[in-house]
Amino acid sequence: MRRGSAHAQRRRPARAWESRGGPPAPPPPCVQSSPSARPRPASLSGSSSIGRRCLFLLRGLCSSPVASMAPRRRGAGLRLCATVFLLGMAFCKGFVEDLDESFKDNRKDDIWLVDFYAPWCGHCKKLEPIWNEVGLEMKSIGSPVKVGKMDATSYSSIASEFGVRGYPTIKLLKGDLAYNYRGPRTKDDIIEFAHRVSGALIRPLPSQQMFEHVQKRHRVFFVYIGGESPLKEKYIDAASELIVYTYFFSASEDVVPEYVILKEMPAVLVFKDETYFVYDEYEDGDLSSWINRERFQNYLTMDGFLLYELGDTGKLVAIAVIDEKNTSNEHTRLKSIIQEVARDYRDQFHRDFQFGHMDGNDYINTLLMDELKVPTVVVLNTSNQQYFLLDRQIGSAEDMAHFIRDILDGTVPAQGGDSILQRLKRIIFDAKSTIVSIFKSSPLMGCFLFGLPLGVISIMCYGIYTADTDGGYIEERYEVSRSEIESQEPGEDSKEQEPSDGATLGPTVQEPKDVLEKKKD
């Protein structure tokens, strides 16, 4: 998958290919980061011109001459600068529509790029300024895609209808179709996604000049060559599923460059790594699965998001874990070895392996639940969380290729996995890492979060313990008093029986009144 943030030329809309001969010259460094400083089409609205003037005015007021003013004038200038800045922020927000329940019935007439958010979500708050820039950029370039946002907590029924399960969720809605965005949350990548998905599913390449232009603009793209056939139907089905990741084109045999050799027609090709590869149904299997595997370049700069996406390909990932700030020979040597294997042994390993390097070992340590020494090489199986560590010295690309062959043969033991024991270990490791990170970032917050519950639990345990002790003491006293009463009862009975033996020993018991009256009668 092409990483849009690394290519400034991808900021142009996909529909402007025919009208432009090549990528525009980059703006000066002082204005390069400003969205309003990029080239605009002739159809730019008056509101966009106002916004550009506000941004230039803001830059001028906040420059160094303001600092050299007198205190009173400098304070007035800073207040004006802040006012213009707030106006600019409000201007950017004006291109992002707040959607309500009426959106469900009115959306099908247009193409919408919608951010489903929650007001309490921290990631949503980070995305908000980026989303405002996306709305401004899409409006300024004349894109047919409308940008909006919806509070998914207030309109939960509409959000659930679109399959929103987390926040923020970015979707492009095109008729009855809804496409999920899963890329990095940067302005360039989001805009590139909107251009790709909002356009035609299969884009035609009518000429060699257009083909060369697409080849310069995209690092990875797929082309169907030929007429109507069952293969084209499969190609269309795969494109409808994977258009969120890459571009799909169609061309005739005459448009393809002369260095492309086709053994049979029709054919599906992928162009990447300054070469091309032809789909073979017998060796590569399902077309959609092949496209999903081949949508990445053979060598990549790895990060956590990219490793997550590579899990869908079923490939093993060979990574050189290095410190890019360290220019020692060992760090650069391992990176060069991995690059050489990816380039020279591609025909042997491209179906099973993906290659790349990663800066630092923090993310790898969380995956492996272990501490890796840098530099090193690790091979990850992202589909089942297994990994392979070096068991030998790697001095050349041939040594690395031999190590990879041993992994494929099963002679190198796999570590990790997704067994029950490993899952329990993962839970303990994640809990420990979370606690440690909280105490490192904010000790007071950590003491409050963990000290307060522990204090409450301690008080409850103490109350339960003391309640049991008092109850036992009461029961013991009750048992003692009962035993004393039972020991006194036999003595009292004997005292009551002594007068019955002799009539003269005590006073007689008085009979009841009714008995005396009967005797008198």
Coordinates of C-alpha atoms in Angstrom, one line a residue:
M1 CA 0.0 0.0 0.0
R2 CA 1.2 3.4 -0.9
R3 CA 2.0 5.7 1.9
G4 CA 0.5 9.0 0.9
S5 CA 2.3 11.1 3.6
A6 CA 5.6 10.5 2.0
H7 CA 4.7 12.0 -1.4
A8 CA 3.7 15.6 -1.7
Q9 CA 2.4 15.2 -5.2
R10 CA -0.4 13.1 -4.0
R11 CA -2.1 16.2 -2.6
R12 CA -3.5 16.8 -6.1
P13 CA -6.9 15.4 -6.9
A14 CA -7.0 12.2 -9.0
R15 CA -9.3 13.8 -11.5
A16 CA -6.8 16.4 -12.6
W17 CA -4.4 14.0 -14.3
E18 CA -5.4 14.9 -17.9
S19 CA -5.1 18.6 -17.3
R20 CA -1.7 18.6 -15.8
G21 CA 1.6 17.7 -17.4
G22 CA 3.5 16.9 -14.2
P23 CA 3.8 17.6 -10.5
P24 CA 4.0 21.3 -9.6
A25 CA 7.1 22.8 -8.1
P26 CA 7.1 22.7 -4.3
P27 CA 6.4 26.0 -2.6
P28 CA 9.1 27.8 -0.6
P29 CA 9.8 26.3 2.8
C30 CA 8.3 29.2 4.7
V31 CA 4.8 28.5 3.3
Q32 CA 5.0 24.8 2.5
S33 CA 3.0 23.7 5.5
S34 CA 0.1 26.1 4.9
P35 CA -2.8 24.5 3.0
S36 CA -3.7 27.8 1.4
A37 CA -0.2 28.2 -0.1
R38 CA -0.5 25.3 -2.5
P39 CA -1.4 25.7 -6.1
R40 CA -5.1 26.4 -6.6
P41 CA -7.3 25.8 -9.6
A42 CA -8.7 28.7 -11.6
S43 CA -12.2 28.0 -10.2
L44 CA -11.2 28.9 -6.6
S45 CA -14.1 30.6 -4.8
G46 CA -13.9 34.0 -3.2
S47 CA -14.1 32.6 0.3
S48 CA -10.9 30.6 -0.3
S49 CA -9.2 33.8 -1.4
I50 CA -10.3 35.5 1.8
G51 CA -9.0 32.5 3.8
R52 CA -5.7 32.7 2.1
R53 CA -5.4 36.5 2.8
C54 CA -6.2 35.8 6.5
L55 CA -3.4 33.2 6.7
F56 CA -0.9 35.6 5.0
L57 CA -1.9 38.4 7.3
L58 CA -1.6 36.1 10.3
R59 CA 1.9 35.1 9.2
G60 CA 2.9 38.7 8.7
L61 CA 1.6 39.8 12.1
C62 CA 3.3 37.0 13.9
S63 CA 6.7 37.5 12.3
S64 CA 9.8 39.0 13.9
P65 CA 8.9 42.7 13.4
V66 CA 6.1 42.4 16.0
A67 CA 8.7 41.4 18.6
S68 CA 10.6 44.6 18.0
M69 CA 7.6 46.9 18.6
A70 CA 7.1 48.9 21.7
P71 CA 5.3 47.0 24.5
R72 CA 1.9 48.7 23.9
R73 CA 2.1 48.3 20.1
R74 CA 3.3 44.7 20.5
G75 CA 0.4 43.8 22.7
A76 CA -2.1 45.3 20.2
G77 CA -0.4 43.4 17.4
L78 CA -0.5 40.1 19.3
R79 CA -4.2 40.7 20.1
L80 CA -4.9 41.3 16.4
C81 CA -2.8 38.3 15.5
A82 CA -4.9 36.1 17.9
T83 CA -8.1 37.5 16.5
V84 CA -7.1 36.7 12.9
F85 CA -6.0 33.2 14.0
L86 CA -9.4 32.6 15.6
L87 CA -11.1 33.9 12.4
G88 CA -8.9 31.5 10.4
M89 CA -9.9 28.6 12.6
A90 CA -13.6 29.5 12.2
F91 CA -13.1 29.8 8.5
C92 CA -11.6 26.3 8.3
K93 CA -14.5 24.8 10.4
G94 CA -17.0 26.4 7.9
F95 CA -16.1 23.7 5.3
V96 CA -17.0 20.8 7.6
E97 CA -20.7 20.4 8.0
D98 CA -22.3 19.2 11.3
L99 CA -24.6 16.4 10.4
D100 CA -27.9 15.4 12.1
E101 CA -30.7 12.9 11.6
S102 CA -31.7 14.5 8.2
F103 CA -28.3 13.3 6.8
K104 CA -29.7 9.7 6.4
D105 CA -32.3 10.8 3.8
N106 CA -30.3 13.4 2.0
R107 CA -26.8 11.8 1.7
K108 CA -27.4 9.7 -1.5
D109 CA -27.4 12.7 -3.8
D110 CA -23.7 13.4 -3.0
I111 CA -20.4 11.8 -2.0
W112 CA -19.6 12.3 1.7
L113 CA -16.5 11.9 3.7
V114 CA -17.8 11.7 7.3
D115 CA -16.0 11.6 10.7
F116 CA -18.1 9.8 13.3
Y117 CA -16.8 11.0 16.7
A118 CA -17.6 11.1 20.4
P119 CA -17.2 14.4 22.3
W120 CA -15.3 12.7 25.2
C121 CA -12.9 10.8 22.9
G122 CA -9.3 12.0 23.1
H123 CA -8.3 10.6 19.6
C124 CA -11.3 12.5 18.2
K125 CA -10.1 15.8 19.7
K126 CA -6.7 15.2 18.1
L127 CA -8.3 14.6 14.7
E128 CA -10.5 17.7 14.8
P129 CA -7.9 20.3 13.5
I130 CA -6.7 17.8 10.9
W131 CA -10.3 17.2 9.8
N132 CA -10.9 21.0 9.5
E133 CA -7.8 21.2 7.2
V134 CA -9.2 18.3 5.1
G135 CA -12.5 20.2 4.7
L136 CA -10.7 23.3 3.6
E137 CA -8.4 21.5 1.2
M138 CA -11.3 19.5 -0.4
K139 CA -13.3 22.7 -0.9
S140 CA -10.4 24.7 -2.3
I141 CA -9.5 22.1 -5.0
G142 CA -13.1 21.8 -6.1
S143 CA -13.5 18.2 -5.1
P144 CA -17.1 16.8 -5.4
V145 CA -16.6 15.1 -2.0
K146 CA -18.4 16.9 0.9
V147 CA -16.8 16.7 4.3
G148 CA -18.9 16.4 7.4
K149 CA -18.8 15.1 11.0
M150 CA -21.5 13.5 13.2
D151 CA -21.7 13.0 16.9
A152 CA -22.2 9.3 17.1
T153 CA -23.3 9.5 20.7
S154 CA -26.2 11.8 19.9
Y155 CA -27.2 10.0 16.7
S156 CA -26.4 6.4 17.7
S157 CA -29.0 4.8 15.5
I158 CA -27.5 6.4 12.4
A159 CA -24.0 5.5 13.5
S160 CA -24.9 1.9 14.2
E161 CA -26.6 1.7 10.8
F162 CA -23.3 2.6 9.2
G163 CA -21.4 0.0 11.3
V164 CA -19.6 2.5 13.6
R165 CA -18.1 0.5 16.5
G166 CA -15.3 2.8 17.6
Y167 CA -14.2 6.5 17.6
P168 CA -13.2 8.1 15.5
T169 CA -14.5 6.2 12.5
I170 CA -13.9 7.7 9.0
K171 CA -16.1 6.6 6.2
L172 CA -16.7 7.6 2.6
L173 CA -20.3 7.2 1.6
K174 CA -20.9 6.9 -2.1
G175 CA -24.5 6.0 -3.0
D176 CA -25.4 2.8 -1.2
L177 CA -21.7 1.9 -0.6
A178 CA -19.7 2.8 2.5
Y179 CA -15.9 2.5 2.5
N180 CA -13.9 2.4 5.8
Y181 CA -10.7 4.4 6.1
R182 CA -8.0 2.5 7.9
G183 CA -4.9 4.5 7.1
P184 CA -2.9 7.0 9.1
R185 CA -4.9 10.0 10.4
T186 CA -3.0 12.6 8.4
K187 CA -4.4 15.2 6.1
D188 CA -2.6 14.0 3.0
D189 CA -3.5 10.3 3.5
I190 CA -7.2 11.1 4.2
I191 CA -7.4 13.3 1.1
E192 CA -5.7 10.7 -1.1
F193 CA -8.2 8.1 0.2
A194 CA -11.1 10.4 -0.7
H195 CA -9.8 11.0 -4.2
R196 CA -9.1 7.3 -4.8
V197 CA -12.5 5.9 -3.6
S198 CA -14.7 8.7 -4.9
G199 CA -13.5 8.3 -8.5
A200 CA -14.0 5.5 -11.0
L201 CA -13.4 1.9 -9.7
I202 CA -11.4 1.0 -12.8
R203 CA -9.6 4.0 -14.4
P204 CA -8.8 3.7 -18.1
L205 CA -5.3 4.5 -19.5
P206 CA -5.9 5.6 -23.1
S207 CA -2.3 6.5 -24.0
Q208 CA 1.3 5.7 -23.2
Q209 CA 1.8 9.3 -21.9
M210 CA -1.0 8.7 -19.4
F211 CA 0.5 5.4 -18.5
E212 CA 3.9 7.0 -17.8
H213 CA 2.3 9.7 -15.8
V214 CA 0.5 7.2 -13.6
Q215 CA 3.8 5.2 -13.2
K216 CA 5.6 8.3 -12.0
R217 CA 2.8 9.2 -9.6
H218 CA 2.1 5.8 -7.9
R219 CA 4.6 3.4 -6.4
V220 CA 2.2 0.5 -6.6
F221 CA -0.8 0.1 -9.0
F222 CA -2.6 -2.7 -10.8
V223 CA -3.5 -2.9 -14.5
Y224 CA -5.8 -5.2 -16.4
I225 CA -4.8 -5.7 -20.0
G226 CA -7.3 -7.2 -22.5
G227 CA -11.0 -7.2 -23.4
E228 CA -14.0 -8.7 -21.7
S229 CA -13.3 -12.0 -20.0
P230 CA -14.0 -13.9 -16.7
L231 CA -10.7 -12.6 -15.5
K232 CA -11.9 -9.0 -15.8
E233 CA -15.0 -9.8 -13.8
K234 CA -12.8 -11.2 -11.0
Y235 CA -10.6 -8.0 -11.4
I236 CA -13.6 -5.8 -10.9
D237 CA -14.8 -7.7 -7.8
A238 CA -11.3 -7.5 -6.3
A239 CA -11.1 -3.7 -7.1
S240 CA -14.5 -3.1 -5.4
E241 CA -13.1 -4.7 -2.2
L242 CA -9.6 -3.3 -2.2
I243 CA -10.0 0.2 -3.7
V244 CA -9.5 1.6 -0.2
Y245 CA -5.9 0.5 -0.4
T246 CA -4.6 1.0 -4.0
Y247 CA -5.4 2.1 -7.6
F248 CA -6.8 -0.1 -10.4
F249 CA -6.5 0.7 -14.1
S250 CA -7.3 -0.9 -17.4
A251 CA -5.4 -0.6 -20.7
S252 CA -4.9 -2.1 -24.1
E253 CA -1.8 -4.0 -25.1
D254 CA -0.6 -1.0 -27.2
V255 CA -0.5 1.3 -24.2
V256 CA 1.8 -0.9 -22.1
P257 CA 5.5 -0.1 -22.3
E258 CA 7.6 -2.2 -24.7
Y259 CA 9.7 -3.8 -21.9
V260 CA 6.5 -5.6 -20.7
I261 CA 6.4 -9.2 -22.0
L262 CA 3.0 -11.0 -21.8
K263 CA 2.8 -14.7 -22.5
E264 CA -1.0 -14.7 -22.8
M265 CA -4.0 -12.4 -22.8
P266 CA -5.9 -11.1 -20.9
A267 CA -3.5 -10.5 -17.9
V268 CA -3.3 -8.6 -14.6
L269 CA -0.1 -6.9 -13.7
V270 CA 1.2 -5.1 -10.7
F271 CA 3.8 -2.4 -11.3
K272 CA 6.1 -1.7 -8.3
D273 CA 9.8 -1.6 -7.3
E274 CA 10.7 -0.3 -10.8
T275 CA 9.5 -3.5 -12.4
Y276 CA 6.3 -5.5 -13.0
F277 CA 4.9 -8.9 -12.0
V278 CA 2.2 -10.9 -13.8
Y279 CA -0.6 -12.7 -12.0
D280 CA -0.5 -16.5 -12.5
E281 CA -3.7 -18.2 -11.4
Y282 CA -2.1 -21.6 -10.9
E283 CA 0.8 -20.4 -8.8
D284 CA -0.8 -17.3 -7.1
G285 CA -4.3 -18.7 -6.4
D286 CA -7.2 -16.4 -5.9
L287 CA -6.8 -13.0 -7.6
S288 CA -8.2 -11.0 -4.7
S289 CA -5.7 -12.6 -2.3
W290 CA -2.8 -12.0 -4.7
I291 CA -3.7 -8.4 -5.0
N292 CA -3.9 -8.1 -1.2
R293 CA -0.4 -9.6 -0.9
E294 CA 1.2 -7.5 -3.7
R295 CA -0.2 -4.1 -2.8
F296 CA 2.9 -3.5 -0.7
Q297 CA 6.4 -2.7 -1.9
N298 CA 8.8 -5.4 -1.3
Y299 CA 10.9 -3.3 1.2
L300 CA 9.2 -1.0 3.6
T301 CA 9.9 1.2 6.6
M302 CA 7.9 -0.6 9.3
D303 CA 5.7 0.8 12.0
G304 CA 2.9 -0.6 14.2
F305 CA 0.2 0.4 11.7
L306 CA 1.9 -1.2 8.8
L307 CA 2.6 -4.5 10.7
Y308 CA -1.1 -4.6 11.5
E309 CA -2.0 -4.4 7.8
L310 CA 0.6 -6.9 6.9
G311 CA -1.2 -9.4 9.1
D312 CA -3.9 -9.8 6.4
T313 CA -1.4 -10.9 3.8
G314 CA -0.3 -14.1 5.6
K315 CA 3.4 -13.3 4.9
L316 CA 6.3 -13.5 7.3
V317 CA 8.0 -10.2 7.9
A318 CA 11.8 -10.0 8.1
I319 CA 12.7 -6.8 10.0
A320 CA 16.1 -5.2 10.7
V321 CA 15.6 -3.6 14.1
I322 CA 18.1 -0.7 14.1
D323 CA 18.7 2.8 15.6
E324 CA 18.6 5.2 12.6
K325 CA 20.4 7.8 14.7
N326 CA 23.3 5.4 15.2
T327 CA 25.6 5.5 12.2
S328 CA 27.8 2.7 13.2
N329 CA 28.8 0.0 10.7
E330 CA 26.7 -2.8 12.4
H331 CA 23.4 -0.8 12.1
T332 CA 23.8 0.1 8.5
R333 CA 25.2 -3.3 7.6
L334 CA 22.1 -5.2 8.7
K335 CA 19.8 -2.8 7.0
S336 CA 21.8 -3.1 3.7
I337 CA 21.6 -7.0 4.0
I338 CA 17.8 -7.0 4.3
Q339 CA 17.5 -4.6 1.4
E340 CA 19.8 -6.8 -0.7
V341 CA 17.8 -9.9 0.1
A342 CA 14.6 -8.1 -0.8
R343 CA 16.0 -7.0 -4.1
D344 CA 18.1 -10.0 -5.3
Y345 CA 16.1 -12.9 -3.9
R346 CA 12.6 -11.6 -4.7
D347 CA 11.7 -14.4 -7.0
Q348 CA 12.4 -17.0 -4.2
F349 CA 10.8 -15.3 -1.3
H350 CA 8.2 -12.7 -2.5
R351 CA 5.2 -15.1 -2.0
D352 CA 6.1 -15.8 1.6
F353 CA 8.1 -12.9 2.9
Q354 CA 8.0 -9.1 3.3
F355 CA 11.1 -7.1 4.1
G356 CA 11.8 -3.9 5.9
H357 CA 13.5 -2.1 8.8
M358 CA 12.2 -0.5 12.0
D359 CA 13.7 2.4 14.0
G360 CA 14.0 1.4 17.6
N361 CA 12.9 -1.8 19.5
D362 CA 10.0 -0.4 21.6
Y363 CA 7.2 -1.7 19.5
I364 CA 8.9 -5.0 18.8
N365 CA 9.5 -5.5 22.6
T366 CA 5.8 -5.2 23.2
L367 CA 5.0 -7.8 20.5
L368 CA 7.6 -10.2 21.7
M369 CA 7.1 -9.4 25.5
D370 CA 10.9 -9.5 25.6
E371 CA 13.9 -7.1 25.4
L372 CA 15.7 -7.3 22.1
K373 CA 19.2 -5.9 21.7
V374 CA 19.7 -3.4 18.8
P375 CA 20.7 -4.0 16.1
T376 CA 19.3 -7.4 15.3
V377 CA 17.0 -9.2 12.8
V378 CA 13.6 -10.7 13.8
V379 CA 11.1 -12.5 11.6
L380 CA 7.5 -12.0 12.6
N381 CA 4.4 -14.1 11.7
T382 CA 1.8 -11.4 12.3
S383 CA -1.1 -13.8 11.7
N384 CA -0.4 -16.0 14.7
Q385 CA 2.1 -13.8 16.7
Q386 CA 4.9 -16.3 16.3
Y387 CA 8.5 -15.0 15.8
F388 CA 11.9 -16.3 14.9
L389 CA 15.2 -14.9 16.3
L390 CA 18.7 -15.2 14.8
D391 CA 20.6 -18.3 15.8
R392 CA 23.7 -17.5 13.8
Q393 CA 25.9 -14.6 12.7
I394 CA 24.7 -12.8 9.6
G395 CA 27.6 -11.6 7.6
S396 CA 26.1 -11.4 4.1
A397 CA 22.9 -11.6 2.1
E398 CA 23.5 -15.3 1.4
D399 CA 23.6 -15.9 5.2
M400 CA 20.3 -14.2 5.6
A401 CA 18.8 -16.1 2.6
H402 CA 20.0 -19.4 4.2
F403 CA 18.3 -18.4 7.5
I404 CA 15.1 -17.7 5.7
R405 CA 15.2 -21.1 3.9
D406 CA 15.7 -22.8 7.3
I407 CA 12.5 -21.0 8.6
L408 CA 10.5 -22.2 5.6
D409 CA 11.9 -25.7 6.1
G410 CA 10.9 -25.7 9.7
T411 CA 14.4 -26.2 11.1
V412 CA 14.4 -22.9 13.0
P413 CA 12.1 -23.2 16.1
A414 CA 9.3 -20.7 16.4
Q415 CA 8.7 -18.8 19.6
G416 CA 5.6 -17.1 20.9
G417 CA 2.2 -17.9 19.4
D418 CA -1.4 -17.5 20.4
S419 CA -1.8 -20.4 22.8
I420 CA -3.7 -20.0 26.1
L421 CA -0.5 -19.8 28.1
Q422 CA 0.8 -17.0 25.7
R423 CA -2.5 -15.2 26.0
L424 CA -2.3 -15.2 29.8
K425 CA 1.3 -14.0 29.6
R426 CA 0.1 -11.3 27.2
I427 CA -2.6 -10.1 29.7
I428 CA -0.1 -10.0 32.6
F429 CA 2.5 -8.2 30.4
D430 CA 0.0 -5.6 29.2
A431 CA -1.3 -4.9 32.7
K432 CA 2.3 -4.5 34.0
S433 CA 3.2 -2.2 31.1
T434 CA 0.2 -0.1 31.6
I435 CA 0.8 0.4 35.4
V436 CA 4.5 1.2 34.8
S437 CA 3.7 3.7 32.0
I438 CA 1.1 5.4 34.3
F439 CA 3.5 5.8 37.2
K440 CA 6.3 7.0 34.9
S441 CA 4.2 9.6 33.2
S442 CA 2.3 10.8 36.3
P443 CA 3.2 9.4 39.7
L444 CA 0.5 11.3 41.5
M445 CA -2.2 10.1 39.1
G446 CA -0.9 6.6 39.5
C447 CA -1.1 6.8 43.3
F448 CA -4.6 8.2 43.1
L449 CA -5.8 5.5 40.6
F450 CA -4.4 2.6 42.4
G451 CA -4.2 3.9 46.0
L452 CA -7.8 4.9 46.3
P453 CA -9.3 1.5 45.3
L454 CA -6.7 -0.3 47.5
G455 CA -7.7 2.0 50.5
V456 CA -11.4 1.3 50.0
I457 CA -10.8 -2.4 49.8
S458 CA -8.6 -2.3 52.9
I459 CA -11.3 -0.5 54.9
M460 CA -13.9 -3.0 53.7
C461 CA -11.8 -6.0 54.7
Y462 CA -11.1 -4.4 58.1
G463 CA -14.8 -3.8 58.7
I464 CA -15.6 -7.4 57.7
Y465 CA -12.9 -8.8 60.0
T466 CA -13.9 -6.7 63.0
A467 CA -17.6 -7.6 62.5
D468 CA -16.8 -11.3 62.6
T469 CA -14.8 -10.9 65.8
D470 CA -17.6 -9.1 67.7
G471 CA -20.1 -11.7 66.6
G472 CA -17.9 -14.5 67.9
Y473 CA -17.5 -12.7 71.2
I474 CA -21.3 -12.3 71.6
E475 CA -21.8 -16.0 70.7
E476 CA -19.2 -17.0 73.3
R477 CA -20.9 -14.9 76.0
Y478 CA -24.2 -16.4 75.0
E479 CA -22.9 -19.9 75.3
V480 CA -21.3 -19.2 78.8
S481 CA -24.5 -17.7 80.2
R482 CA -26.5 -20.7 78.9
S483 CA -24.2 -23.2 80.5
E484 CA -24.4 -21.3 83.8
I485 CA -28.2 -21.5 83.7
E486 CA -28.2 -25.2 82.9
S487 CA -25.8 -25.9 85.8
Q488 CA -28.2 -24.0 88.2
E489 CA -31.3 -25.8 87.2
P490 CA -30.6 -29.2 89.0
G491 CA -30.0 -27.4 92.3
E492 CA -33.2 -25.6 92.1
D493 CA -35.1 -28.8 91.3
S494 CA -33.6 -30.5 94.4
K495 CA -34.6 -27.6 96.6
E496 CA -38.2 -27.8 95.3
Q497 CA -38.4 -31.6 96.0
E498 CA -37.2 -31.5 99.7
P499 CA -40.5 -30.1 101.2
S500 CA -42.6 -32.9 99.5
D501 CA -40.8 -35.6 101.6
G502 CA -42.0 -34.1 105.0
A503 CA -45.2 -32.1 105.5
T504 CA -43.8 -30.3 108.6
L505 CA -40.7 -29.0 106.9
G506 CA -42.3 -26.0 105.1
P507 CA -45.5 -24.2 104.4
T508 CA -48.1 -25.9 102.3
V509 CA -48.8 -24.7 98.8
Q510 CA -52.0 -22.7 98.6
E511 CA -54.6 -24.4 96.4
P512 CA -56.5 -22.5 93.8
K513 CA -59.8 -20.7 94.7
D514 CA -62.0 -22.8 92.6
V515 CA -60.7 -26.0 94.1
L516 CA -61.5 -24.8 97.6
E517 CA -65.0 -23.8 96.7
K518 CA -65.6 -27.3 95.3
K519 CA -64.4 -28.9 98.5
K520 CA -66.7 -26.6 100.6
D521 CA -69.7 -27.7 98.5

